[in-house]
mmCIF file of C-alpha atoms in Angstrom:
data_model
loop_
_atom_site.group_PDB
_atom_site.id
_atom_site.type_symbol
_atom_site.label_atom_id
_atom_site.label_comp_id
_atom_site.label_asym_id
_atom_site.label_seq_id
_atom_site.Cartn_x
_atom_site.Cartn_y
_atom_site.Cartn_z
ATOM 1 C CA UNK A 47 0.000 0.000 0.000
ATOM 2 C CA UNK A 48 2.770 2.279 0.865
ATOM 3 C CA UNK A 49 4.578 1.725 -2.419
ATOM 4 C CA UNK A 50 1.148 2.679 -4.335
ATOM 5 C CA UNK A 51 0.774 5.980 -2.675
ATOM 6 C CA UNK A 52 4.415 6.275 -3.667
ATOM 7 C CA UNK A 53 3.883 5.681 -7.303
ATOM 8 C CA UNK A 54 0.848 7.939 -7.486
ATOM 9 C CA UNK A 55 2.417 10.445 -5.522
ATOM 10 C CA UNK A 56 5.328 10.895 -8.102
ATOM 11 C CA UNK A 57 2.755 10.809 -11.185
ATOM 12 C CA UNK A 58 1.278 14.223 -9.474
ATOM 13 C CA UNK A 59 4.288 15.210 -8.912
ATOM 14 C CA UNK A 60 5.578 14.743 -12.253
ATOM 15 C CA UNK A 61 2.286 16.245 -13.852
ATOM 16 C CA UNK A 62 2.921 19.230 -11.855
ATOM 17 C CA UNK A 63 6.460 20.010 -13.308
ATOM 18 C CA UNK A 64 6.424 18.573 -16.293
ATOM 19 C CA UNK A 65 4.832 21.958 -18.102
ATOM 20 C CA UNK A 66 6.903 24.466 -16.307
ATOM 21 C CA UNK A 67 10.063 22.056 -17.027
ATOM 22 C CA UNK A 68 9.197 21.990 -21.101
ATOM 23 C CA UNK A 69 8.369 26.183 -20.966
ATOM 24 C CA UNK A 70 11.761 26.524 -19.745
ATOM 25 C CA UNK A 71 13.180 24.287 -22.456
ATOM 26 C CA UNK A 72 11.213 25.579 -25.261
ATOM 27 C CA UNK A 73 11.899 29.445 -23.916
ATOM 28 C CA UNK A 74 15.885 28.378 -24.051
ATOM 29 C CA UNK A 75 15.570 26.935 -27.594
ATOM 30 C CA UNK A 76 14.223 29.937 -28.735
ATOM 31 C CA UNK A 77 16.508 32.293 -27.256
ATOM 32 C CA UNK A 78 19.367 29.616 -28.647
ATOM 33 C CA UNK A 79 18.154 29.879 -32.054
ATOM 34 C CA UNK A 80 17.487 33.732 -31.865
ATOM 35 C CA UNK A 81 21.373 33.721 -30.975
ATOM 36 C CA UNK A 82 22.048 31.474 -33.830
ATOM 37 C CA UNK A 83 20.385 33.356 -36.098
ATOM 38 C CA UNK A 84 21.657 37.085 -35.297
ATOM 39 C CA UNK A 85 25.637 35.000 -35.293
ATOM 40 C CA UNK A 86 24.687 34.479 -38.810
ATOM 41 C CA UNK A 87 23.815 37.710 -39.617
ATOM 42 C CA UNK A 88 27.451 38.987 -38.065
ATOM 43 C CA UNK A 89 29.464 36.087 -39.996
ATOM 44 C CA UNK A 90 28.028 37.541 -43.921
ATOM 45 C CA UNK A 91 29.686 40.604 -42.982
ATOM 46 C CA UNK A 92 32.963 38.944 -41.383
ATOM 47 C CA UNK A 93 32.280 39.780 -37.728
ATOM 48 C CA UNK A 94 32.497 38.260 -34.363
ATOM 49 C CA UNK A 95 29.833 38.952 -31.672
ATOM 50 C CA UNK A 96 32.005 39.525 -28.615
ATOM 51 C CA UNK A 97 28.317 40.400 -26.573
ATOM 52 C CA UNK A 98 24.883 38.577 -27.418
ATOM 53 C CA UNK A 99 22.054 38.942 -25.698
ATOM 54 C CA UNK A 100 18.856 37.414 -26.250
ATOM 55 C CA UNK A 101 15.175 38.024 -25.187
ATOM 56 C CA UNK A 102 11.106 36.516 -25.678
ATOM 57 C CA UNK A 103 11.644 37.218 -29.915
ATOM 58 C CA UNK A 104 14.668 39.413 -30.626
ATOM 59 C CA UNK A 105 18.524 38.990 -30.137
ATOM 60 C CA UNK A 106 20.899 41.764 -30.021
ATOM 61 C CA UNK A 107 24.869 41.508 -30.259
ATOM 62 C CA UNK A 108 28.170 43.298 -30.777
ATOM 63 C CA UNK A 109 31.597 43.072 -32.605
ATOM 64 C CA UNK A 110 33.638 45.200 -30.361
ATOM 65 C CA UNK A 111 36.580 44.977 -32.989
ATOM 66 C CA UNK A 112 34.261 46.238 -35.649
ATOM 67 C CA UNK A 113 31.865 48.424 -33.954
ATOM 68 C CA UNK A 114 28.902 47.235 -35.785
ATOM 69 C CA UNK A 115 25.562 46.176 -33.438
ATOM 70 C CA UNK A 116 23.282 43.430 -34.555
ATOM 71 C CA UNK A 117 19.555 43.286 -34.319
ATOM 72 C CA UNK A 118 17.694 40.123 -35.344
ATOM 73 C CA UNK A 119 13.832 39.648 -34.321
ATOM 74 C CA UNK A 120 11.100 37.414 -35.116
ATOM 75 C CA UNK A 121 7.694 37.999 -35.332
ATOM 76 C CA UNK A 122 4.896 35.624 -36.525
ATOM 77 C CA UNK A 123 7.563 33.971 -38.826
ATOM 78 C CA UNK A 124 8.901 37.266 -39.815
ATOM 79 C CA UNK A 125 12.055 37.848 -39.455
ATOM 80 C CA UNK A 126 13.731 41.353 -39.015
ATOM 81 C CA UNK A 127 17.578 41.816 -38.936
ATOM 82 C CA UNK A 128 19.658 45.075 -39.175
ATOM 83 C CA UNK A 129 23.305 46.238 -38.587
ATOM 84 C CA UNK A 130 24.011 49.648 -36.711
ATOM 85 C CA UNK A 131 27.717 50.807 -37.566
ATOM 86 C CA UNK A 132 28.296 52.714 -34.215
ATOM 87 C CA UNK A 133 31.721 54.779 -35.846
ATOM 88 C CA UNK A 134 28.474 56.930 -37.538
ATOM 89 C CA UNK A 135 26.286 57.376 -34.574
ATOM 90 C CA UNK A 136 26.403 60.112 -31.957
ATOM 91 C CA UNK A 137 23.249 59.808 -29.805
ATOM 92 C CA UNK A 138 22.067 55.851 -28.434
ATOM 93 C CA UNK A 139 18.698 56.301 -26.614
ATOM 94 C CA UNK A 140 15.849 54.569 -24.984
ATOM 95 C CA UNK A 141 12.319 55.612 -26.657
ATOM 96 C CA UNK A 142 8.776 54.545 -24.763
ATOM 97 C CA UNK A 143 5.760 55.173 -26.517
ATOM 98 C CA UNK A 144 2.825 54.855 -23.461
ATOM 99 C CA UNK A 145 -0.634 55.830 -23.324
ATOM 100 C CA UNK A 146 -2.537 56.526 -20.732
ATOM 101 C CA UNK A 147 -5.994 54.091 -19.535
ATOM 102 C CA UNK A 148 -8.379 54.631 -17.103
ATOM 103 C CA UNK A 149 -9.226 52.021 -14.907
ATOM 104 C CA UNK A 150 -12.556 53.529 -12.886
ATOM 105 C CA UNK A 151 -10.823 56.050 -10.859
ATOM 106 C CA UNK A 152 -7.466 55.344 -11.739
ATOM 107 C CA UNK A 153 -5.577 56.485 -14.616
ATOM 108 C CA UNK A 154 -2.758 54.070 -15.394
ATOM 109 C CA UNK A 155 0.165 54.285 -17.721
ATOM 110 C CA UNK A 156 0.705 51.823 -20.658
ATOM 111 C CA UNK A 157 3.861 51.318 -22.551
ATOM 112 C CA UNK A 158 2.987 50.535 -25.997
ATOM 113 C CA UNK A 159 6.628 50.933 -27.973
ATOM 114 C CA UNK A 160 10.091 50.051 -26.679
ATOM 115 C CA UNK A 161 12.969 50.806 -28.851
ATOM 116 C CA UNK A 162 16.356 51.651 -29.120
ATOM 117 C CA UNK A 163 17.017 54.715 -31.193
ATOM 118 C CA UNK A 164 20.815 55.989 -32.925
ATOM 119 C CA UNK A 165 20.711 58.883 -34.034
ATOM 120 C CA UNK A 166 23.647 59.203 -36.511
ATOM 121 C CA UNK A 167 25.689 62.337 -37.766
ATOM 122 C CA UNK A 168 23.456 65.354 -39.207
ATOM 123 C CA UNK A 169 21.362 64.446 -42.544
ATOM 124 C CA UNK A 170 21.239 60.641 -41.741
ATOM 125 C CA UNK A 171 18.009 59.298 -40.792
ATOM 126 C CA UNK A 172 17.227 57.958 -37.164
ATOM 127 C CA UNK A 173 17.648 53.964 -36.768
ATOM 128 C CA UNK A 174 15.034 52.359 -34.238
ATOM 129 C CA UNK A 175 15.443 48.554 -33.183
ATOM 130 C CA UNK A 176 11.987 47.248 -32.008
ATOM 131 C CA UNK A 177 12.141 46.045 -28.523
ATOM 132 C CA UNK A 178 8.854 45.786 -27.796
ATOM 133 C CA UNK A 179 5.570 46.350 -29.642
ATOM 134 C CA UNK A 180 1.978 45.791 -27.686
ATOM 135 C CA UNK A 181 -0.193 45.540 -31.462
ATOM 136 C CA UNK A 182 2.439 41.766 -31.793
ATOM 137 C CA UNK A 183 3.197 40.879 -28.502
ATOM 138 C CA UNK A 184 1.412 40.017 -25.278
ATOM 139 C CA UNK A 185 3.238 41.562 -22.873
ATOM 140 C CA UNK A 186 6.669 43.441 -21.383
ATOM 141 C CA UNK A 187 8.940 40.530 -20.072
ATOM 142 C CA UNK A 188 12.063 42.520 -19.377
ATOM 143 C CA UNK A 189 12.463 44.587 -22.861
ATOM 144 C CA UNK A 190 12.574 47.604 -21.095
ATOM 145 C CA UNK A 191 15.495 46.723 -18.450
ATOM 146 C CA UNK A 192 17.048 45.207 -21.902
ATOM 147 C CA UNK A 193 17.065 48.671 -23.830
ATOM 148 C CA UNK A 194 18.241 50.289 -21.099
ATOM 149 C CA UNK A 195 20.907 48.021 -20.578
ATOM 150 C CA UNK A 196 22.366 48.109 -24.043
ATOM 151 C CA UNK A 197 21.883 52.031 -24.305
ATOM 152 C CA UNK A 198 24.209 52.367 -21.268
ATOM 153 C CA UNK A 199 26.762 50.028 -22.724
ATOM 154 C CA UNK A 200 26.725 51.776 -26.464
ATOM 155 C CA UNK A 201 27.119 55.200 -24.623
ATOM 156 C CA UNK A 202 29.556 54.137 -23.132
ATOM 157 C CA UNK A 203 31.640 52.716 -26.462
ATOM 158 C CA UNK A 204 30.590 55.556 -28.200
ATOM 159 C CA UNK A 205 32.201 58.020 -25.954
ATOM 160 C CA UNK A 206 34.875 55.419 -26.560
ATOM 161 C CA UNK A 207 35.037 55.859 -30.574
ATOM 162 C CA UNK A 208 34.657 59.927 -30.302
ATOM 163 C CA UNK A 209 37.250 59.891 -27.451
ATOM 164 C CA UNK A 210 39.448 57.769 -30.288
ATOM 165 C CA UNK A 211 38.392 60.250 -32.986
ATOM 166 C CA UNK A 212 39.597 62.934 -31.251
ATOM 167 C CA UNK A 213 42.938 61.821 -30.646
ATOM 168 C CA UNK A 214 43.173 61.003 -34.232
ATOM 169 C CA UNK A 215 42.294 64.053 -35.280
ATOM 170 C CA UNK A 216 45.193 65.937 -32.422
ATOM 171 C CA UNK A 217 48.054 63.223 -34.451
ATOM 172 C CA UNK A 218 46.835 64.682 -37.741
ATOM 173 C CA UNK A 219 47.054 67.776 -36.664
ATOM 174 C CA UNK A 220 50.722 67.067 -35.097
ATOM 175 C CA UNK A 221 52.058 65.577 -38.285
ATOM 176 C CA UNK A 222 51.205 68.598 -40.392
#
């Protein structure tokens, strides 16, 4: 009797975990082929991700060597890649498009857009990577921290590649 109560015991047990165990896997083999996929997209133009990060239908990556940001995304089977060569850009930003609901008595703020905008030298036109988008997806699940994240760290190589430029420019200068 005690063996049966075992057996039946680990059957609930098992029908418990078992979906949370296969979200996890299918979430990680989605995130692994995002990965794949924007690795791709840096080897046709001969570059190395040194920095990949991947979230619920986008990856993002960097060639540090190179300079040059990779965007790949999915949605409803279509994909979405671009290339960002950071040597052009001057301004990385984080850009929320919200709108407001009211809830009864409450007003409540929704975010409706995430995206990460370069804004490149004068007369070239604004590049936006998609984070988030509430018209094809269900919900935020961390897009927001994401952006933020990778705005930081391109700020910070940007100030980099201008800091480079500079003394560049003090050399030519010096040799003339």
């Amino acid at each position: 009797m005690g063996s049966g109560l075992f057996i039946i015991d680990a059957i609930v047990i098992a029908i418990i975990i078992l979906p949370f165990v296969l979200f996890i896997y299918g979430s990680n083999k989605k995130q692994r082929q995002l990965k794949k996929a924007l690795k791709a997209e840096a080897t046709k133009q001969n570059c190395t991700l040194t920095r990949v990060d991947a979230q619920s239908n986008f990856a993002i990556g960097l060639d540090i060597k190179t300079n040059i940001l990779f965007f790949h995304k999915t949605i409803n089977g279509v994909v979405q890649s671009q290339s960002v060569d950071l040597k052009t850009i001057e301004v990385c930003d984080v850009n929320k498009a919200t709108r407001r609901v009211k809830d009864g008595a409450k007003t409540n703020e929704v975010i409706d857009k995430v995206l990460l905008t370069f804004s490149p030298s004068a007369g070239q036109p604004r590049i936006d990577l998609e984070f988030f988008n509430s018209l094809t997806e269900t919900g935020l699940s961390g897009e927001l921290d994401m952006a933020r994240k990778w705005q930081a760290d391109v700020t910070r190589l940007l100030e980099t590649i201008l800091l480079s430029r500079s003394e560049h420019y003090k050399e030519a200068l010096n040799l003339s």
